[in-house]
Tab-separated table of C-alpha atoms and ligand atoms in Angstrom:
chain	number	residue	atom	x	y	z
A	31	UNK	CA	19.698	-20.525	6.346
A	32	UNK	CA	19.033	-22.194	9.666
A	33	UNK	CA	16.351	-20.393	11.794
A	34	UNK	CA	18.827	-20.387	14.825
A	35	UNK	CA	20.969	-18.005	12.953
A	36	UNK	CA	21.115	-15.305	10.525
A	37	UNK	CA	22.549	-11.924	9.184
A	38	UNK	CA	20.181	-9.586	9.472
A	39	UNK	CA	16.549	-10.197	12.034
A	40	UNK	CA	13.930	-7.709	11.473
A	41	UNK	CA	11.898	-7.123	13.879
A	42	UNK	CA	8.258	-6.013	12.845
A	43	UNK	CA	6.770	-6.821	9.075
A	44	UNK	CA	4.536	-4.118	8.345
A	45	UNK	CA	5.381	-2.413	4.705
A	46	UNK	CA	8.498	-0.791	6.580
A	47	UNK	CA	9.853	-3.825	7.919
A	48	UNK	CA	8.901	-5.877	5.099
A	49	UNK	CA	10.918	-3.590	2.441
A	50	UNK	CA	13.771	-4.124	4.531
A	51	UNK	CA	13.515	-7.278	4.542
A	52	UNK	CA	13.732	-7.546	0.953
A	53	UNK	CA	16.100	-5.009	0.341
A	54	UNK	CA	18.779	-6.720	2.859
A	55	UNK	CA	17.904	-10.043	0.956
A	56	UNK	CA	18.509	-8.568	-2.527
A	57	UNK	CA	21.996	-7.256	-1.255
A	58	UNK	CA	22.661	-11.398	-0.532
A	59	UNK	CA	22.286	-11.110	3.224
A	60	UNK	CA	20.529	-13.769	5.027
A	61	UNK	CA	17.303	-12.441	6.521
A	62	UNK	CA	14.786	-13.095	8.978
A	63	UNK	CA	11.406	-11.590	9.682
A	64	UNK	CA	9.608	-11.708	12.586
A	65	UNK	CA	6.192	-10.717	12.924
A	66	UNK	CA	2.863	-12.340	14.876
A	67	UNK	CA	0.559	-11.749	11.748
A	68	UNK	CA	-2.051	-10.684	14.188
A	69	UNK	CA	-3.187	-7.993	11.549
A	70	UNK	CA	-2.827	-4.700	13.797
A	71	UNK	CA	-0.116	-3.011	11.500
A	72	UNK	CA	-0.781	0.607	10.632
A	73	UNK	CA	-0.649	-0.728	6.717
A	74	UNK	CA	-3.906	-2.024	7.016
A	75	UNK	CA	-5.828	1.220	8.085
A	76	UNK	CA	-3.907	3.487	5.820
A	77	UNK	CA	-5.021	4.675	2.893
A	78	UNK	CA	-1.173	4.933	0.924
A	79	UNK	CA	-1.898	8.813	-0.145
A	80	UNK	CA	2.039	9.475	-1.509
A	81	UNK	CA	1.456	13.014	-1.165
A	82	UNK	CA	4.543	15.160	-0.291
A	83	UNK	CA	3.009	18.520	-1.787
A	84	UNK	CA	-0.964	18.017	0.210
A	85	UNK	CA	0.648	16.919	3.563
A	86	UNK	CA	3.578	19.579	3.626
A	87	UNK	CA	3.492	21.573	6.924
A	88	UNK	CA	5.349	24.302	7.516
A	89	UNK	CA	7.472	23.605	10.580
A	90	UNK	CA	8.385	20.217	8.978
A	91	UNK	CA	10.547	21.307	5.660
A	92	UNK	CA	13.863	18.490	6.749
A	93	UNK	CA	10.700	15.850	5.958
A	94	UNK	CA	9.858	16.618	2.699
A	95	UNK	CA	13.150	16.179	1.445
A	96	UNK	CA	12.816	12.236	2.255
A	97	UNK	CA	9.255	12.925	1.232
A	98	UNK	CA	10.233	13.781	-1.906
A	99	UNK	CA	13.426	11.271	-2.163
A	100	UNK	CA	10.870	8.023	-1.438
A	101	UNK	CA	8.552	9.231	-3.720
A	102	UNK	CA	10.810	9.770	-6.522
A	103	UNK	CA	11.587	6.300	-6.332
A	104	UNK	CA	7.916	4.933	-6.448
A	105	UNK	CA	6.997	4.373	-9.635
A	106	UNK	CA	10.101	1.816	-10.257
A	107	UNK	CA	9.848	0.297	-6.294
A	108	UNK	CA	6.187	-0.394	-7.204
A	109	UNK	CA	6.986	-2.582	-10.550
A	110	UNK	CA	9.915	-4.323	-9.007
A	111	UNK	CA	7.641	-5.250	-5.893
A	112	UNK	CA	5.240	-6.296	-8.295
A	113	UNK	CA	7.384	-8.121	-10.708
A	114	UNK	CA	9.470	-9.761	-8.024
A	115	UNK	CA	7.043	-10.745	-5.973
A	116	UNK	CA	4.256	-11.582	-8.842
A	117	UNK	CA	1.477	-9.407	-7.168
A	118	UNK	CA	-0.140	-5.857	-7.833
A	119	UNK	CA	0.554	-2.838	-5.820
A	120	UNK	CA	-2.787	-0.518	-6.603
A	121	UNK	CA	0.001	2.538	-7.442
A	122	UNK	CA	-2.194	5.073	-9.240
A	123	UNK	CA	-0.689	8.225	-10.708
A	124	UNK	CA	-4.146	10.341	-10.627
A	125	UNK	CA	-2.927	13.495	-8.685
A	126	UNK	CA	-4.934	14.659	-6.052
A	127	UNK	CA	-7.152	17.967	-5.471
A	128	UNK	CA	-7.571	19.528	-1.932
A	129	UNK	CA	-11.142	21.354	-1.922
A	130	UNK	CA	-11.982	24.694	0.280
A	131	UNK	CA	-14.808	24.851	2.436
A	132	UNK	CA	-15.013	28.215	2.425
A	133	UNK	CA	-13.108	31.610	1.839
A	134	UNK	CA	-10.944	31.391	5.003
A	135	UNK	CA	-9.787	27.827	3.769
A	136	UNK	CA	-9.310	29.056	0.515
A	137	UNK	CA	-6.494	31.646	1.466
A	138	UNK	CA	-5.116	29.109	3.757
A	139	UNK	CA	-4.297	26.694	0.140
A	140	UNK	CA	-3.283	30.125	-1.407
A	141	UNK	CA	-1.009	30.415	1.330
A	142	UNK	CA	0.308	26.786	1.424
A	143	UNK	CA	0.666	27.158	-2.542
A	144	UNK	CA	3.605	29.880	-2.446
A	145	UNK	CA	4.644	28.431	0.625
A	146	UNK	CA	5.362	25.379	-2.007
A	147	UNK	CA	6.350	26.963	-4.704
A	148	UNK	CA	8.971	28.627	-2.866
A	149	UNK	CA	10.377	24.980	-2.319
A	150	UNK	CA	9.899	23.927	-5.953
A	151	UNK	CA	7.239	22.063	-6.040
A	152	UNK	CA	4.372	21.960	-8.487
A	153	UNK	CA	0.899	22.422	-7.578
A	154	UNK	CA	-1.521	25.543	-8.981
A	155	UNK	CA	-4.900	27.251	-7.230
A	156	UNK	CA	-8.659	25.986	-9.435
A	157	UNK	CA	-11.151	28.281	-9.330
A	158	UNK	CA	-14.688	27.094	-7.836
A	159	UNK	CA	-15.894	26.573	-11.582
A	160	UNK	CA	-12.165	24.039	-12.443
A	161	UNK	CA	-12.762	22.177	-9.615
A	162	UNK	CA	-16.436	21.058	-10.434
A	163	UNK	CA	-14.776	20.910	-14.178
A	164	UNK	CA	-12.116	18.423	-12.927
A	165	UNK	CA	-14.491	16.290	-10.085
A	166	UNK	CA	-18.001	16.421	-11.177
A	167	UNK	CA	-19.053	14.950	-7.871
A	168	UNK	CA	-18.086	17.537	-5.684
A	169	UNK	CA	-20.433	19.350	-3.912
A	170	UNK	CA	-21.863	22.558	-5.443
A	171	UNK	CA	-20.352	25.734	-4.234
A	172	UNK	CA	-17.060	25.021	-3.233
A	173	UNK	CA	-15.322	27.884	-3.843
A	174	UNK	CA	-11.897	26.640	-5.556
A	175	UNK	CA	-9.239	24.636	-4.572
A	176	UNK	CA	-5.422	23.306	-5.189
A	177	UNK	CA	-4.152	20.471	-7.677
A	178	UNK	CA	-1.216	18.656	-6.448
A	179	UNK	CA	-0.416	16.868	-9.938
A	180	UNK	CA	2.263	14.952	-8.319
A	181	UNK	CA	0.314	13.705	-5.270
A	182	UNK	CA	-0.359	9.950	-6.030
A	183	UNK	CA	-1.408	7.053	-3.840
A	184	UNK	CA	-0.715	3.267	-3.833
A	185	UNK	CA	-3.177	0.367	-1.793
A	186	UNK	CA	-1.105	-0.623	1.376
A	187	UNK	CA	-2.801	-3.911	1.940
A	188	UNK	CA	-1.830	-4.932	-1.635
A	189	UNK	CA	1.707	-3.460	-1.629
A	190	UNK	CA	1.946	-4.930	1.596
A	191	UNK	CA	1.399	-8.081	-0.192
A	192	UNK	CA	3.803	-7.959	-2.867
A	193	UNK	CA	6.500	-6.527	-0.599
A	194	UNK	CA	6.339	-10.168	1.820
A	195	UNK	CA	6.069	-11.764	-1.591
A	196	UNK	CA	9.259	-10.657	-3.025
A	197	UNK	CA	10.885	-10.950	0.046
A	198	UNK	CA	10.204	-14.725	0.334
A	199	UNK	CA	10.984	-15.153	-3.311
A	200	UNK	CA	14.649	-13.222	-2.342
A	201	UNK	CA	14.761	-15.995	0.155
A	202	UNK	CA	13.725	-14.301	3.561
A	203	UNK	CA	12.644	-16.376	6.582
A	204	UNK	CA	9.483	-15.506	7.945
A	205	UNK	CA	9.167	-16.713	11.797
A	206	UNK	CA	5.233	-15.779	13.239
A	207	UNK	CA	5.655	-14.298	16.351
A	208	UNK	CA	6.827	-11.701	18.305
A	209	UNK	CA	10.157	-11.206	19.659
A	210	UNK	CA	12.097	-8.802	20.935
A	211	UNK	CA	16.080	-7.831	20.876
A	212	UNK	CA	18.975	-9.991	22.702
A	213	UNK	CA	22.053	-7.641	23.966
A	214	UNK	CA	25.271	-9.452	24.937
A	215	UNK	CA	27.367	-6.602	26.638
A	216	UNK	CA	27.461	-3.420	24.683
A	217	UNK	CA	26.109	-4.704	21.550
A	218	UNK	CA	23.393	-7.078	19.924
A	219	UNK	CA	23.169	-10.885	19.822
A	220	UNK	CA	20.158	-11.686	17.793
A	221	UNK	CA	16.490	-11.776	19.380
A	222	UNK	CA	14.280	-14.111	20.763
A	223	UNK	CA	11.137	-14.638	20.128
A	224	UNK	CA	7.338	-15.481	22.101
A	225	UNK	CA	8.221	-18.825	22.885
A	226	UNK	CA	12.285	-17.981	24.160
A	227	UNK	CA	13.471	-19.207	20.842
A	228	UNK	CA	16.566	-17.502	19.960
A	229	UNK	CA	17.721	-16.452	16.881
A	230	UNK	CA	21.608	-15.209	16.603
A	231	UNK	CA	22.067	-12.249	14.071
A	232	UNK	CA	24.631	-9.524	13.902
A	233	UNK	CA	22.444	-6.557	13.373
A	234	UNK	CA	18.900	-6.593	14.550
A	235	UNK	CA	16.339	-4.000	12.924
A	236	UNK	CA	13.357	-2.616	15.288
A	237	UNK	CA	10.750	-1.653	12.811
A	238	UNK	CA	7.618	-2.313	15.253
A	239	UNK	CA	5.796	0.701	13.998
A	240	UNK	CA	3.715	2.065	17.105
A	241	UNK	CA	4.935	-0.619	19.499
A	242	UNK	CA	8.960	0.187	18.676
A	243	UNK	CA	8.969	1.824	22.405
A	244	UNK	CA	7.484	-1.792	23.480
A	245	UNK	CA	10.277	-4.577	23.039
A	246	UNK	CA	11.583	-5.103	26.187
A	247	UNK	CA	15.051	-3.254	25.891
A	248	UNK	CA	17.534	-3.533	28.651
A	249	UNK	CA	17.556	-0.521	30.333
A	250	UNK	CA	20.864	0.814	29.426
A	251	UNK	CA	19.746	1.563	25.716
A	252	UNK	CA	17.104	4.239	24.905
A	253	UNK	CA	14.443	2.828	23.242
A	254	UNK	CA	13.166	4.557	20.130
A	255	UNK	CA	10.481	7.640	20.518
A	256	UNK	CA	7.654	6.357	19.367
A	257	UNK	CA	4.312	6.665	20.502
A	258	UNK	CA	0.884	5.093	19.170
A	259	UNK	CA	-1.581	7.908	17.119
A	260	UNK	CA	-4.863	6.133	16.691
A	261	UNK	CA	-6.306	6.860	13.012
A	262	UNK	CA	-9.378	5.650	11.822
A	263	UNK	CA	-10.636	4.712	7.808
A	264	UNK	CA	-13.719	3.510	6.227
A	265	UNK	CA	-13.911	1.600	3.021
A	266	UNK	CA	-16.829	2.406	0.671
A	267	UNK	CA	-18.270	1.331	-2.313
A	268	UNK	CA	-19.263	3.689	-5.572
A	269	UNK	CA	-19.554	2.155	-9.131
A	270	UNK	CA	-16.588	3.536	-10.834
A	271	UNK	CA	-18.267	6.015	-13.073
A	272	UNK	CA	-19.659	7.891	-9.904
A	273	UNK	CA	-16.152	7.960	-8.189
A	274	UNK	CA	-13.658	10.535	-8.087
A	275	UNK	CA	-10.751	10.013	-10.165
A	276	UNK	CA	-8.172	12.259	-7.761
A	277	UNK	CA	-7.702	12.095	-4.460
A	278	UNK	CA	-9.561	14.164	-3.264
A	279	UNK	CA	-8.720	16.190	0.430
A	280	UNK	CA	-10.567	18.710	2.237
A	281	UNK	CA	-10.961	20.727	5.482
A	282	UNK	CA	-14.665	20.702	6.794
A	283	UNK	CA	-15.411	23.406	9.414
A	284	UNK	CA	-12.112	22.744	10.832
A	285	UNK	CA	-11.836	18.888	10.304
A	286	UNK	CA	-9.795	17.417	8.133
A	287	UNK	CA	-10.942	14.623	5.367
A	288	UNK	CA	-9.776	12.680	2.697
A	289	UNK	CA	-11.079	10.234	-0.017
A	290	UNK	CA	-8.520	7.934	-2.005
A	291	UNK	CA	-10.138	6.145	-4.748
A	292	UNK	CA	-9.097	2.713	-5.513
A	293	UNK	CA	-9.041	1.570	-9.725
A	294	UNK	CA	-12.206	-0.716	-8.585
A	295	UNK	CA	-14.357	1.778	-6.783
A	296	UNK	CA	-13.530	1.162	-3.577
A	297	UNK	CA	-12.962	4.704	-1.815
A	298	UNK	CA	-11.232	5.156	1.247
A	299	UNK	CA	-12.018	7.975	3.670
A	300	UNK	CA	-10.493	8.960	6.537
A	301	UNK	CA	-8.934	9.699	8.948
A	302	UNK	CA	-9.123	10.357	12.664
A	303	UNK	CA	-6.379	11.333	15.142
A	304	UNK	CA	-6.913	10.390	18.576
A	305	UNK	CA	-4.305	10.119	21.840
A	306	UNK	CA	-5.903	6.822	22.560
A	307	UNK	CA	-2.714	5.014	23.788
A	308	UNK	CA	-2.995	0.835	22.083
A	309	UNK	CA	-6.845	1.268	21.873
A	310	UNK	CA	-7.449	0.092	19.020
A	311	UNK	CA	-11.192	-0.324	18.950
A	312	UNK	CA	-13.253	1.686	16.706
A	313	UNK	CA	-14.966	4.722	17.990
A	314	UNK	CA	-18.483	5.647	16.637
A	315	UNK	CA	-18.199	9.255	16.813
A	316	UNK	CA	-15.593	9.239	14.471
A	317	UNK	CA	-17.163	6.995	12.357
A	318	UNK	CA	-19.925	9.501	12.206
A	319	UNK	CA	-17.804	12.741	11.499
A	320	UNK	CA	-15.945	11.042	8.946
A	321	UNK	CA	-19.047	10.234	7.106
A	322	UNK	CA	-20.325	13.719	7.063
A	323	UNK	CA	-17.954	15.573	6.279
A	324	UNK	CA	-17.104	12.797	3.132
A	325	UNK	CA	-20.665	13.572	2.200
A	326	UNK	CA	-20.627	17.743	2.178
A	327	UNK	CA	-17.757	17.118	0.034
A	328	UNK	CA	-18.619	14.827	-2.417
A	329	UNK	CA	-22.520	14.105	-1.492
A	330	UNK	CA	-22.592	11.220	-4.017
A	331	UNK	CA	-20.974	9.299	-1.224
A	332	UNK	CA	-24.533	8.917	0.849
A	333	UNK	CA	-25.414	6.196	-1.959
A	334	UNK	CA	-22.084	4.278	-1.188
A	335	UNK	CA	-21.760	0.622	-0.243
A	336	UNK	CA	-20.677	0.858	3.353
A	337	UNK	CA	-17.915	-2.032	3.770
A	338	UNK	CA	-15.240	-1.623	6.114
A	339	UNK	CA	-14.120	0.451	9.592
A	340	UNK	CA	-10.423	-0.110	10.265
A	341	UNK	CA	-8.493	1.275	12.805
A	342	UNK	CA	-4.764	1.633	13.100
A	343	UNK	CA	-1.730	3.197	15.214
A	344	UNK	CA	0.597	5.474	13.446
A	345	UNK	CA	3.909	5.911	14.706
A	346	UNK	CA	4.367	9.054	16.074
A	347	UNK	CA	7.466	10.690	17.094
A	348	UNK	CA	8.165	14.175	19.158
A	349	UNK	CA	9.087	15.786	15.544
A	350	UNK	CA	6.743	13.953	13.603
A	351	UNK	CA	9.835	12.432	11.361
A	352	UNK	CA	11.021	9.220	11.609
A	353	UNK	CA	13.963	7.762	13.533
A	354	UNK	CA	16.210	5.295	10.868
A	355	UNK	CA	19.850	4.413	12.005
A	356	UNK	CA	21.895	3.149	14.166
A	357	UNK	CA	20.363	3.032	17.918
A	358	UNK	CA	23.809	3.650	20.056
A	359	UNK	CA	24.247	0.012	20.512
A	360	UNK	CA	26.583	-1.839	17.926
A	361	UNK	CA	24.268	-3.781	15.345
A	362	UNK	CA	20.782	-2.612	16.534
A	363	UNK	CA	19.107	-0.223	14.386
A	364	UNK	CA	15.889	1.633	14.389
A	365	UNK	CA	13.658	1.942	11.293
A	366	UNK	CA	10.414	3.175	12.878
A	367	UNK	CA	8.695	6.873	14.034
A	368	UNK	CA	7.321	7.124	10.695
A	369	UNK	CA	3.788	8.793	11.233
A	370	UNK	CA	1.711	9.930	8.714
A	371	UNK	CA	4.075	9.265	5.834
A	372	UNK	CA	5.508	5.571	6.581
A	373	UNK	CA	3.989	3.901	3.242
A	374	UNK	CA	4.908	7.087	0.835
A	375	UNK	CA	8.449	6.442	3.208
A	376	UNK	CA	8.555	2.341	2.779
A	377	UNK	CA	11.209	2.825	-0.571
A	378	UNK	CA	13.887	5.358	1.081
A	379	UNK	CA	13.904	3.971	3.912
A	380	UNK	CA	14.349	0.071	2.855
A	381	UNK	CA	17.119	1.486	0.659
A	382	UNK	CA	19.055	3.326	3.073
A	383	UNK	CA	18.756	0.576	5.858
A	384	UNK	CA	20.048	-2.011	3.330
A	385	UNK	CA	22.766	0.262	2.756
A	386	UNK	CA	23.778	0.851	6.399
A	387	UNK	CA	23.667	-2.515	7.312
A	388	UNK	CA	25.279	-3.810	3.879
A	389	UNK	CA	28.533	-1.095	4.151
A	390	UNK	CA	27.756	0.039	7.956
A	391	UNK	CA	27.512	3.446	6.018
A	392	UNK	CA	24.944	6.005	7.238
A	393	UNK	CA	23.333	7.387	4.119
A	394	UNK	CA	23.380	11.284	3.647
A	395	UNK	CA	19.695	11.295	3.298
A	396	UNK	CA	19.241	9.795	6.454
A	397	UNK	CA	21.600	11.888	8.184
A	398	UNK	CA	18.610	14.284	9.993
A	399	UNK	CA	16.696	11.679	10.819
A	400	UNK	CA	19.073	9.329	13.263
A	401	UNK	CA	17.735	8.455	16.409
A	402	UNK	CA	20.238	10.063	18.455
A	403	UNK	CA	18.708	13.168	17.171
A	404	UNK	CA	16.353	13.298	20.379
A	405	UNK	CA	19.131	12.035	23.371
A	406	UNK	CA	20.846	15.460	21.992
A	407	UNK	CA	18.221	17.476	22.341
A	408	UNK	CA	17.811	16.174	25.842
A	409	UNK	CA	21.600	16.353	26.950
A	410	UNK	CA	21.851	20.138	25.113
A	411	UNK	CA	18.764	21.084	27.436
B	296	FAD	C1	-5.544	6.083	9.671
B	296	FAD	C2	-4.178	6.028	9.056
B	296	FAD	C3	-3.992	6.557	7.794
B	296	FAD	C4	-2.707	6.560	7.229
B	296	FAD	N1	-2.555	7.053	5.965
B	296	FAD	C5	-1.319	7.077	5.395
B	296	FAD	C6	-1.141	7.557	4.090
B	296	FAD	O1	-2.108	7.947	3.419
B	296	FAD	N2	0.127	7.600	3.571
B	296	FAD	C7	1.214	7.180	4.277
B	296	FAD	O2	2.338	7.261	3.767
B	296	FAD	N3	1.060	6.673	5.537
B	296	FAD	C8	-0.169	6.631	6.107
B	296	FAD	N4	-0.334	6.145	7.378
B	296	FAD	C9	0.860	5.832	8.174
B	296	FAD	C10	1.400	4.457	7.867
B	296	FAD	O3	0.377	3.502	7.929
B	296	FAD	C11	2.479	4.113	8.891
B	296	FAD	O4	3.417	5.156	9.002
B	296	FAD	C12	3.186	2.835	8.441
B	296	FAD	O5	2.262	1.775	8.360
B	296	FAD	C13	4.312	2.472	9.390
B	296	FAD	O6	4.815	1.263	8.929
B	296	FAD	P1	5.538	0.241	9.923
B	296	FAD	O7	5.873	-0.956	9.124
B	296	FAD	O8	6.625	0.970	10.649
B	296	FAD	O9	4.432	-0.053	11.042
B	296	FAD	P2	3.130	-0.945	10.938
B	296	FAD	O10	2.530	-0.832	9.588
B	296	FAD	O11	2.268	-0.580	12.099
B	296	FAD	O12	3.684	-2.408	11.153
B	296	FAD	C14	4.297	-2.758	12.375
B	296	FAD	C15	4.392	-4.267	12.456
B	296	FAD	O13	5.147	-4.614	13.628
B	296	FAD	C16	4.582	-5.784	14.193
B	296	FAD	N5	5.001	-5.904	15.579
B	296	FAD	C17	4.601	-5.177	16.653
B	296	FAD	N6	5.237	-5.594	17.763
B	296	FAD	C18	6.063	-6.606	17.389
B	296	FAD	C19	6.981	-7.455	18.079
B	296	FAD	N7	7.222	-7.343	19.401
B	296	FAD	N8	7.647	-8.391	17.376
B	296	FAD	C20	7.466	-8.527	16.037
B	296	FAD	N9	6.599	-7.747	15.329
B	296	FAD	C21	5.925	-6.809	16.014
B	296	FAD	C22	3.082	-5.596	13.998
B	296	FAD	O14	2.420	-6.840	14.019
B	296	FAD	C23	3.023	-4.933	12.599
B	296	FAD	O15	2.864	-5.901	11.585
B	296	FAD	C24	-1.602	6.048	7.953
B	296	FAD	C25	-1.815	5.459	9.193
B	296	FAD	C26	-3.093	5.445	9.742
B	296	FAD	C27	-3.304	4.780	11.069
């Protein structure tokens, strides 16, 4: 494949983009990937929780369907990323436990647990006394808690990895910069990137992440509703023995917290949630409340290596879901909006863009989540 032409362009190569990439390439499309490599991707902040059951909310049941969907197919997109592409992934099946702070919180999981039981899905309540059974390390006097058994995680960065690996080995092109879409009339041309270089492809994917709403469109077409959610992680250090082996999730006097162990003691805690438009310069207050409340819950922590603060833009979207499909002008399609939930999201939705832009089918699963959902609400009042 030249560079001045191919079948598919994806724009954006964050673990979204990336999977696409690979996908379309594995269907025997030519494919190229642009991205700057500058290292501001939401992958790199997240911490890959795959947790369908501990983030369900109750106003957003038509997500957990894809939830559930993406993370169905985990396990085997995990071992073909890392067979195909020749490098780990960090998936971990090791469940994950959310802790209450006190007896309010408590009723709150009790509620959440029939709330998920009524949709099928496993979990069960742990008494104060199971909890400290199951996680040794967590603070004394918690008064019980929920087990998610299917609640897993996988490392971003590394998946992130493997998923560019594969993709080169299926033959993508990688170009490093950033581009935006070309229109020719009512429908796409290709894109062109930093420097004006064109590239001419027949269906162009926007999966920008945060900066989606940011690519320059031509007025006439309604660019995706996206908007950046700043979130911030730290990476510490515990020798493995002093770790927990579940993720581990928690509300502390109102704010929420997390820790995600890696296989090699490296913990991840997080995160923040900030309207902070592209900022994405740490902030040291939340540094600082993320750190405490990691402590009350698992007070081991205050011994931990301190090695990383990362900060990162989520991809919000007005329902919180993400907008994959066709974007109302022939051959552009959005992959992007995807939130809290766009690495546990990276397998359904590089399936179901491969197969819209392989058969120009719109895959039932999808169906909800179209862009077009939003210009509706809009023209409907
Ligand atoms: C603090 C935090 C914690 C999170 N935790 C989890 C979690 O536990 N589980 C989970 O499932 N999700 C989590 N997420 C969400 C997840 O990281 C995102 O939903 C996901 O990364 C979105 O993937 P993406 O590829 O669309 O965007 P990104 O990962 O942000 O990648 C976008 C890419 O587009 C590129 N780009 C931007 N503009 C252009 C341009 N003009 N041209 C070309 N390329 C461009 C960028 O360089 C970047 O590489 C978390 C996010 C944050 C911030």
């Amino acid at each position: 494949m030249a560079t001045g032409s191919c079948d598919v362009a994806v724009v954006g190569g964050g673990v979204i983009g990336s999977a696409i990439a690979w996908r379309c390439a594995q269907r025997g499309l030519a494919v190229c990937l642009v991205d700057p490599d500058d290292g501001r991707g939401a992958w790199r902040t997240a911490a890959g929780m795959l947790a369908p059951v501990t983030e369900l909310h109750y106003t957003e049941t038509p997500l957990l369907s894809l939830n559930l969907a993406s993370l169905a197919r985990y396990r085997d997109f995990a071992a073909e990323a890392q067979d195909l592409g020749g490098l780990p992934t960090g998936y971990r099946e090791c469940g994950t436990v959310t802790v209450a702070w006190d007896g309010a919180d408590l009723a709150a999981l009790q509620d959440l647990q029939a709330f998920a039981t009524g949709l099928g899905l496993r979990s069960r309540m742990l008494t104060g006394r199971e909890l400290r059974a199951l996680e040794p390390g967590l603070a004394a006097g918690l008064p019980g808690g929920l087990l998610a058994e299917d609640d897993h995680q996988v490392d971003p960065r590394l998946l992130h990895a493997a998923l560019r690996a594969a993709a080169a080995n299926a033959g993508v092109e990688r170009i490093r910069s950033t581009a935006r879409p070309a229109l020719s009339g009512d429908r796409v041309r290709g894109l062109v990137t930093a420097d004006g270089t064109a590239v001419s492809a027949p269906v162009v994917v926007i999966a920008a992440g945060a900066w989606s709403a940011h690519l320059d469109l031509p007025e006439t077409v309604a660019s995706p509703r996206v908007r950046p959610v700043k979130g911030q992680t730290l990476r510490l250090r515990l020798p493995v023995a002093s770790a927990p082996e579940h993720v581990v999730r928690g509300t502390v006097k109102g704010s929420p917290i997390y820790l995600v162990p890696r296989a090699d003691g490296e913990i991840v805690v997080g995160a923040s949630s900030e309207e902070a438009g592209f900022d994405q310069r740490p902030r040291a207050g939340a540094v600082y409340e993320l750190l405490r409340d990691a402590q009350s819950v698992f007070p081991e922590l205050g011994e931990a290596v301190f090695a990383e603060v990362s900060t990162g833009l989520r991809p919000g979207s007005p329902d919180n879901a993400p907008l994959i499909g066709p974007a109302g002008v022939e051959g552009l399609v959005y992959a992007c909006g995807h939130y809290r939930n766009g690495v546990l999201l990276t397998p359904v939705t590089a399936d179901a863009v491969a197969e819209l832009v392989a058969t120009g089918t719109v895959p039932e699963l999808i169906a909800p989540f179209l862009p077009a959902r939003f210009d509706e609400a809009v023209a409907t009042g």
